[in-house]
C-alpha positions as semicolon CSV with decimal commas, in nm:
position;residue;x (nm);y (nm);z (nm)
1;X;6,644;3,423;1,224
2;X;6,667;3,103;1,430
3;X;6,310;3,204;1,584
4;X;6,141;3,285;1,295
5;X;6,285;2,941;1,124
6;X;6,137;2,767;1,433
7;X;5,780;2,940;1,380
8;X;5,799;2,854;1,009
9;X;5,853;2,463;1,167
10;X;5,581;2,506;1,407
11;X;5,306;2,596;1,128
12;X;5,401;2,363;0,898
13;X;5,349;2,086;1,164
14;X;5,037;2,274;1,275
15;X;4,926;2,226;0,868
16;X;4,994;1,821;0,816
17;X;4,935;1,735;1,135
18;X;4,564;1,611;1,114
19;X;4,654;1,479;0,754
20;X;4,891;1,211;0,997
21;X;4,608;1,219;1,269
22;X;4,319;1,092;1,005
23;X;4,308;0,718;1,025
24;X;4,115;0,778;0,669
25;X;3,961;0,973;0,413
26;X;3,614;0,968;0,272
27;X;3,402;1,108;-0,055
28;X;3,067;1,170;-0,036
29;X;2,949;1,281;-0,371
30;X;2,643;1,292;-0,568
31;X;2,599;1,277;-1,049
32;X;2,310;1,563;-1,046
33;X;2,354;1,820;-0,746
34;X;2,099;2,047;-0,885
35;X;1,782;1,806;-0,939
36;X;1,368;1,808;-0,949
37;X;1,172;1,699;-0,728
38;X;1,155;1,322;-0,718
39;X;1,412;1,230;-0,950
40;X;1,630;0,956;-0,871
41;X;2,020;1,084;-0,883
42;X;2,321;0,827;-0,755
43;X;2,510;0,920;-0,421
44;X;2,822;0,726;-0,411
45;X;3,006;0,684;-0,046
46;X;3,355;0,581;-0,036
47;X;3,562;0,521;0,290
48;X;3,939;0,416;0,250
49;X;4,186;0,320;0,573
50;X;4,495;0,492;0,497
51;X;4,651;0,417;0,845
52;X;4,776;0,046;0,800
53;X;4,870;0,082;1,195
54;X;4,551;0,008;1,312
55;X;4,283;-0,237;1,276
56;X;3,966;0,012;1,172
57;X;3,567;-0,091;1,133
58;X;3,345;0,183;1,052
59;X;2,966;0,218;1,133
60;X;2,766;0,421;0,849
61;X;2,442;0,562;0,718
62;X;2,217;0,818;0,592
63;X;2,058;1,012;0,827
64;X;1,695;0,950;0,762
65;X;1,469;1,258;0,724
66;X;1,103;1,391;0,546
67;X;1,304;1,574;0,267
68;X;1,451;1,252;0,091
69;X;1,489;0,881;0,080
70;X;1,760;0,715;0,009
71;X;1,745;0,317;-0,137
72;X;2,051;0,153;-0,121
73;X;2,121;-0,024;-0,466
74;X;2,531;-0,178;-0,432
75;X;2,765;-0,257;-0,120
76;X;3,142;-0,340;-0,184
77;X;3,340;-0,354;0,175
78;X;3,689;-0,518;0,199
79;X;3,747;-0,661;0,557
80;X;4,141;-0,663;0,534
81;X;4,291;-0,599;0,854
82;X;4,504;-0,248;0,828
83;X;4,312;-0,188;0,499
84;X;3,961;-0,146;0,530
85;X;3,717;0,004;0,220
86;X;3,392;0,071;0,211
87;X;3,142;0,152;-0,150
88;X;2,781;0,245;-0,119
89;X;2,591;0,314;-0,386
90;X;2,220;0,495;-0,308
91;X;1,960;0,592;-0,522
92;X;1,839;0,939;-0,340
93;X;1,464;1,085;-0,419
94;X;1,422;1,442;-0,324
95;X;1,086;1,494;-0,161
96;X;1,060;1,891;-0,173
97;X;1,178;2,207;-0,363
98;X;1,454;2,435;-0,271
99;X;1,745;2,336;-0,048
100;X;1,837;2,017;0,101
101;X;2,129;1,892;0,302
102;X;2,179;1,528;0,286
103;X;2,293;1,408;0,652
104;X;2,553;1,089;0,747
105;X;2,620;0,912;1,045
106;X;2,964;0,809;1,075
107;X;3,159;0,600;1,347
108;X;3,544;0,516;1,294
109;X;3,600;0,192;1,541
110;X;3,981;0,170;1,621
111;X;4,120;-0,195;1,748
112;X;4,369;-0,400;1,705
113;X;4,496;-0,754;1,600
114;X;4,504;-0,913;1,909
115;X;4,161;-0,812;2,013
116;X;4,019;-0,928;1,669
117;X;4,192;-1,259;1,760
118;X;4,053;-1,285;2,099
119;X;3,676;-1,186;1,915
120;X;3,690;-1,499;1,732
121;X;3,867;-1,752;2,006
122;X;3,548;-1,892;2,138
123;X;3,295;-2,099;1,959
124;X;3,006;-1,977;1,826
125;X;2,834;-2,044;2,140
126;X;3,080;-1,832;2,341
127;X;3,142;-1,535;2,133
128;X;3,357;-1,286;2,266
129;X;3,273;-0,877;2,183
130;X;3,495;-0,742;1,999
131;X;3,647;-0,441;2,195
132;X;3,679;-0,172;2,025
133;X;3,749;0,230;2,076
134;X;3,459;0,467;1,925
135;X;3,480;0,832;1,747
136;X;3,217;0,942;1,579
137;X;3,267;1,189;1,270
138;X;3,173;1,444;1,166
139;X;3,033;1,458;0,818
140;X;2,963;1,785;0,563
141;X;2,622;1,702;0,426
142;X;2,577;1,688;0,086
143;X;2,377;2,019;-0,061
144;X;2,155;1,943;-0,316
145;X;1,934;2,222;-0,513
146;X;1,584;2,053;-0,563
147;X;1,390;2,256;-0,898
148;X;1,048;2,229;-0,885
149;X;0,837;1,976;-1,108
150;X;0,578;2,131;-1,415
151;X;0,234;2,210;-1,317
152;X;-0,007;1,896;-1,270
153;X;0,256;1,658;-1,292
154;X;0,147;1,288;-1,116
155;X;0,465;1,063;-1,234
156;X;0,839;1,132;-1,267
157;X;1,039;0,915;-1,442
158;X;1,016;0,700;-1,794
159;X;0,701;0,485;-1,742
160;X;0,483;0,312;-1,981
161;X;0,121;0,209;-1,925
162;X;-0,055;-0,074;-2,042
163;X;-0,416;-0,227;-1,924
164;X;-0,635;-0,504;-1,984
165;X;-1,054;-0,472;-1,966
166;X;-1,211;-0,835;-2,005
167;X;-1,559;-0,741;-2,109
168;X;-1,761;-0,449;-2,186
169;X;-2,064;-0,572;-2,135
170;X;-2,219;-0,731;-1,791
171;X;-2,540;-0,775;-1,640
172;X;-2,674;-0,512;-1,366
173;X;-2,437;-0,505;-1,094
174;X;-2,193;-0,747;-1,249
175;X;-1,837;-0,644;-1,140
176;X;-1,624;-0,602;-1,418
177;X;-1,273;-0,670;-1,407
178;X;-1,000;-0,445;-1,510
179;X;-0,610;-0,369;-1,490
180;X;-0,351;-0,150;-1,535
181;X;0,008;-0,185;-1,503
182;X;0,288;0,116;-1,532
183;X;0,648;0,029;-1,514
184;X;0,959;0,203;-1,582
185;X;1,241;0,424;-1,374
186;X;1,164;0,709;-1,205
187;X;1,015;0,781;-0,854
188;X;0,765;0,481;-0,750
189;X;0,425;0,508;-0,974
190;X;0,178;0,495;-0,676
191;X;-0,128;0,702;-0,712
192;X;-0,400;0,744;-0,442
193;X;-0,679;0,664;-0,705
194;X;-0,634;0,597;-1,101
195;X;-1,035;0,675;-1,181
196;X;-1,249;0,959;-1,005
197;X;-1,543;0,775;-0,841
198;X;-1,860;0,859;-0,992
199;X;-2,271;0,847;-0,806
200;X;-2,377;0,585;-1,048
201;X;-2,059;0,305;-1,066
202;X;-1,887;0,114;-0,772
203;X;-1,556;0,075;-0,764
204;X;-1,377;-0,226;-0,607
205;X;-1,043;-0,143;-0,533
206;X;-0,667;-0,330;-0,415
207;X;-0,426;-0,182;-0,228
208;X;-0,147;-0,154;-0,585
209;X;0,125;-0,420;-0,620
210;X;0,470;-0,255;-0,626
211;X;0,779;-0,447;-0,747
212;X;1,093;-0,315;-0,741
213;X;1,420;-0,474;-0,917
214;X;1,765;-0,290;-0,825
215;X;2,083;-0,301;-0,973
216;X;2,375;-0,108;-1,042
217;X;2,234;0,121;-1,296
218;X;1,929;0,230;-1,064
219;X;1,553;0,064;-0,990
220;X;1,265;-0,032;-1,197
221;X;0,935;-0,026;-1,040
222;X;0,646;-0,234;-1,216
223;X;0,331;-0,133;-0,990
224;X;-0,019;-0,334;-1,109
225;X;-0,344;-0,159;-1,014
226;X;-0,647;-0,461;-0,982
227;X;-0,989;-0,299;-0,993
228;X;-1,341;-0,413;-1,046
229;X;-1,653;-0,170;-1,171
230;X;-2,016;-0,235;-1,154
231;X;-2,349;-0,008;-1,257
232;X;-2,693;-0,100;-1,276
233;X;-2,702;0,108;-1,617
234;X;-2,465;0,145;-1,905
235;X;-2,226;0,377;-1,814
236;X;-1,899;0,544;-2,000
237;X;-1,554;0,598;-1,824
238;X;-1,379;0,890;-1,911
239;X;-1,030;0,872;-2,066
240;X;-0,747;0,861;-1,823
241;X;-0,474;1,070;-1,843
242;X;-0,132;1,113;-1,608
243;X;0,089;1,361;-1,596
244;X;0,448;1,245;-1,635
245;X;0,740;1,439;-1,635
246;X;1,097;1,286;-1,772
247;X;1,400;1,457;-1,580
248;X;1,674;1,332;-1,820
249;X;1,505;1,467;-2,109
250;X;1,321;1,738;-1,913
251;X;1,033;1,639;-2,129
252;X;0,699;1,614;-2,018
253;X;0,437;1,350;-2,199
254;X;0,117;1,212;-2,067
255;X;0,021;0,826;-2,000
256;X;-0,339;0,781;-2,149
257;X;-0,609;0,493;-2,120
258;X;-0,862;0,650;-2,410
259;X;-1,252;0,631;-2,246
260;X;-1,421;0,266;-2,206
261;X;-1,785;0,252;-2,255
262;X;-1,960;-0,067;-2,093
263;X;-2,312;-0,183;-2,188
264;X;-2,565;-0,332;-1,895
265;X;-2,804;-0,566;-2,010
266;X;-3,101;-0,550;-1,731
267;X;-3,265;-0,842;-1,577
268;X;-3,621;-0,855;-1,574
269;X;-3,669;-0,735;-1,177
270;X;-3,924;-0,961;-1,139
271;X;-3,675;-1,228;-1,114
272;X;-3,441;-1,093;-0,837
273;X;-3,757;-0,891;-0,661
274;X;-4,133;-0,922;-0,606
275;X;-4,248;-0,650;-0,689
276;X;-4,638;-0,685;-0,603
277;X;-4,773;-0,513;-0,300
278;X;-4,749;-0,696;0,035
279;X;-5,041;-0,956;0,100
280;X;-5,339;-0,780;0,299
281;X;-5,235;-0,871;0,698
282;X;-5,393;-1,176;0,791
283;X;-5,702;-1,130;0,990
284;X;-5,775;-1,385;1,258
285;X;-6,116;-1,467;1,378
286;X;-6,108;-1,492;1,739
287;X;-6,528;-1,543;1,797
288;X;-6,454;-1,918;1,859
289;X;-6,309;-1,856;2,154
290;X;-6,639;-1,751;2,321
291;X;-6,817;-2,050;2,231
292;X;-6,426;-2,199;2,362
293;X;-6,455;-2,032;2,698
294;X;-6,774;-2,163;2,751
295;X;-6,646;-2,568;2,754
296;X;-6,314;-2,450;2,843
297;X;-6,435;-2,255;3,239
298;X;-6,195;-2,462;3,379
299;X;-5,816;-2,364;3,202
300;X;-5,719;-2,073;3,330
301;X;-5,668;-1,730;3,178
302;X;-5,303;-1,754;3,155
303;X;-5,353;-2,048;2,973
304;X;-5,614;-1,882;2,711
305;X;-5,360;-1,611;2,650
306;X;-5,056;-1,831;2,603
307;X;-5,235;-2,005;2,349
308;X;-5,350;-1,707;2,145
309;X;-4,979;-1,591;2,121
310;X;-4,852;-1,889;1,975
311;X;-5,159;-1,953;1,737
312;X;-5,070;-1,565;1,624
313;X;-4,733;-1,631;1,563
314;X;-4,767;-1,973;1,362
315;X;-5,000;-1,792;1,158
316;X;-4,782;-1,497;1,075
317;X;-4,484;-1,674;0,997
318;X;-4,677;-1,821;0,724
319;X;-4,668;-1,538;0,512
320;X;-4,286;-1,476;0,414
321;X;-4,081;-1,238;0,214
322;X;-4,062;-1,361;-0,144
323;X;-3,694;-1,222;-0,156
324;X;-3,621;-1,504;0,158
325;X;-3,656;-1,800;-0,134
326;X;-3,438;-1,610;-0,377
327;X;-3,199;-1,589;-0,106
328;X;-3,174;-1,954;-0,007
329;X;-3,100;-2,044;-0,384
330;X;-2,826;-1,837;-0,472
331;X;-2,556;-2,079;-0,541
332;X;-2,223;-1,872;-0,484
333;X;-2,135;-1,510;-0,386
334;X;-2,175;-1,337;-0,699
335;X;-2,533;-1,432;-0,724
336;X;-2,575;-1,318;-0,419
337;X;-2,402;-1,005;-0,451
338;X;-2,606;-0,890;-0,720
339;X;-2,941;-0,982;-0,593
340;X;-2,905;-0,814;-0,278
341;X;-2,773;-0,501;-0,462
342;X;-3,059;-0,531;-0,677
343;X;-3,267;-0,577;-0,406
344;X;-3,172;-0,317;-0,143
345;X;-2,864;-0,155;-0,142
346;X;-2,896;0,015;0,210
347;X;-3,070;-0,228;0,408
348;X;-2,775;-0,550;0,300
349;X;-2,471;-0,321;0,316
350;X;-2,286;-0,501;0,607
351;X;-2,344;-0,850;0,411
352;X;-2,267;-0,661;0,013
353;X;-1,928;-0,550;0,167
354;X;-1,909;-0,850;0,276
355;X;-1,908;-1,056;-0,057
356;X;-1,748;-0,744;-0,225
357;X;-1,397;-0,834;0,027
358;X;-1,459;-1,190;-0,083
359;X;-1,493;-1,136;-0,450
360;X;-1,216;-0,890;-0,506
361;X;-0,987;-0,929;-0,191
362;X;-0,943;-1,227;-0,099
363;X;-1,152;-1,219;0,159
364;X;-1,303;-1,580;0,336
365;X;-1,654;-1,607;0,418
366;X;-1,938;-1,839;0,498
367;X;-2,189;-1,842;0,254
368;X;-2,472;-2,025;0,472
369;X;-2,417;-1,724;0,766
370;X;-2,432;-1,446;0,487
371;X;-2,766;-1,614;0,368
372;X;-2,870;-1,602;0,694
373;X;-2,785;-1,251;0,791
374;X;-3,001;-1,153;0,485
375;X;-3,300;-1,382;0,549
376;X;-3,262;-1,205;0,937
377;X;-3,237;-0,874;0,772
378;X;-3,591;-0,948;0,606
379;X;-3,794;-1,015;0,898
């Protein structure tokens, strides 16, 4: 009887006996445990010292890995010596379908009063470590069930889209400004491209703006898409349409831009290019020189044919492109953007991409060297 008392003792020690050895507890938990793909959903971390016989720090974070991100969005920690807490508050976005463990790191630093005193005895010039023993825990990972999104779905959240066009109609090559701003909750609105390119229009692109505002209840993204469009003919862009799906209504609705035509008035080509055939080469009469070689025994023939050269080349750099002139005029980039579009797309590429980072990114250039790249380009 007396043994199997002292068994009964023994087991029940065995039982509570890390409950005394825990320094702590924790909850890891997450609202939706069984979301799609790229929804937001809260995970909430909560570490509470219930050992007031030590001094305790702790050391956490989510483990990062390709199947999620985590943002975190609130931090609440309580310092008290004996009586530390820590609150986290993440907004998680599941990258994939099917199963996903969410991973911690967690390290429980055990000191004590004394050396927490001694820390903080120097001055801020001679700060002391804090000494401190390490144990690193071991954390369950949070399953999650990840469904996966409808077909052809682009955004997931509750966005809105709005846009602004400032003309529809431009000269030839004109760049035409235009943006388009979604904003909302969900996973961040960033799209690769918002219009297919086409043969006949350029596109001028920026990299989108993103801006994100957190609070407590979650994050709002607001992401701006700047974009410029040029054609040397009237030209029609077809209606845009996104794919959005809405996880807390499981409701899926599409974000539309209805088609835009533009109209493109054309210059009279005359006045960015010459168009008439090149001038018949210059033909140089060189039966002077016999009569010249005749009072002339005494230079050299070295001499002769130095001075033919130079005669040949004043006389050819007399006749000039007619573009050159057109060049030297333009008065600011834009002009010269378009003539030299106008004028050959192929041949002015380096100097059109050029003006085009200028125009629509910021870009700094010299106007007088990009003149002068062109004019080089011509000869």
């Amino acid at each position: 009887m007396k043994h199997a008392l002292g068994n009964i003792v023994l087991f029940l020690f065995v039982i509570f006996m890390p409950l005394h050895a825990e320094n702590f507890t924790y909850d890891f938990h997450v609202d939706n445990s069984e979301p799609y793909k790229n929804e937001p959903i809260f995970l909430s971390v909560d570490i509470n010292q219930t050992n007031p016989n030590v001094v305790l720090f702790f050391d956490f974070a989510v483990k990062e890995s390709n199947e999620y991100r985590a943002v975190q969005i609130d931090s609440v920690q309580d310092t008290t010596l004996h009586h530390s807490y820590i609150h986290y508050l993440y907004v998680l976005y599941p990258l994939k379908e099917g199963e996903i463990d969410i991973n911690f790191d967690l390290v429980e630093r055990v000191t004590d009063e004394h050396k927490v005193a001694y820390s903080f005895s120097g001055d801020r010039d001679d700060f002391k470590k804090l000494e401190t023993k390490d144990r690193k825990v071991t954390v369950a990972p949070v399953h999650l069930q990840v469904k996966a999104l409808p077909a052809k779905t682009q955004l997931v959240g509750d966005f809105k889209l709005s846009w602004e066009i400032k003309q529809h109609k431009a000269e030839a090559y004109e760049p035409i400004n235009m943006k388009v701003l979604i904003e909302g909750e969900g996973f961040p609105p960033v799209l690769d491209h918002l219009f297919p390119n086409k043969e006949n229009i350029h596109f001028f692109r920026q990299a989108p703006e993103v801006k994100r505002f957190m609070s407590k209840k979650g994050i709002k993204y607001r992401v701006t898409y700047t974009m410029a469009v040029s054609s040397a003919d009237s030209f029609t862009l077809s209606p845009l349409e996104l794919h959005a799906f809405n996880p807390v209504s499981k409701t899926s609705y599409l974000l539309k831009i209805p088609k835009q035509h533009f109209d493109i008035h054309h210059n009279d080509r005359s006045i960015l290019v010459d168009n008439r055939d090149n001038p018949a080469p210059f033909h140089i009469d060189f039966s002077w020189l016999i009569s010249l070689l005749g009072y002339l025994a005494a230079f050299t023939a070295g001499y002769l044919s130095s001075r033919v050269v130079r005669t040949k080349k004043r006389e050819t750099n007399a006749i000039e492109n007619p573009l050159a002139e057109k060049i030297r005029s333009c008065e600011d980039a834009k002009s010269l953007l378009q003539l030299l579009m106008a004028a050959d797309r192929q041949t002015f590429s380096p100097d059109i991409e050029t003006l085009e980072n200028s125009l629509y990114r910021d870009g700094k250039i010299n106007l007088k060297k990009i003149k002068q790249s062109a004019l080089e380009k011509l000869s």
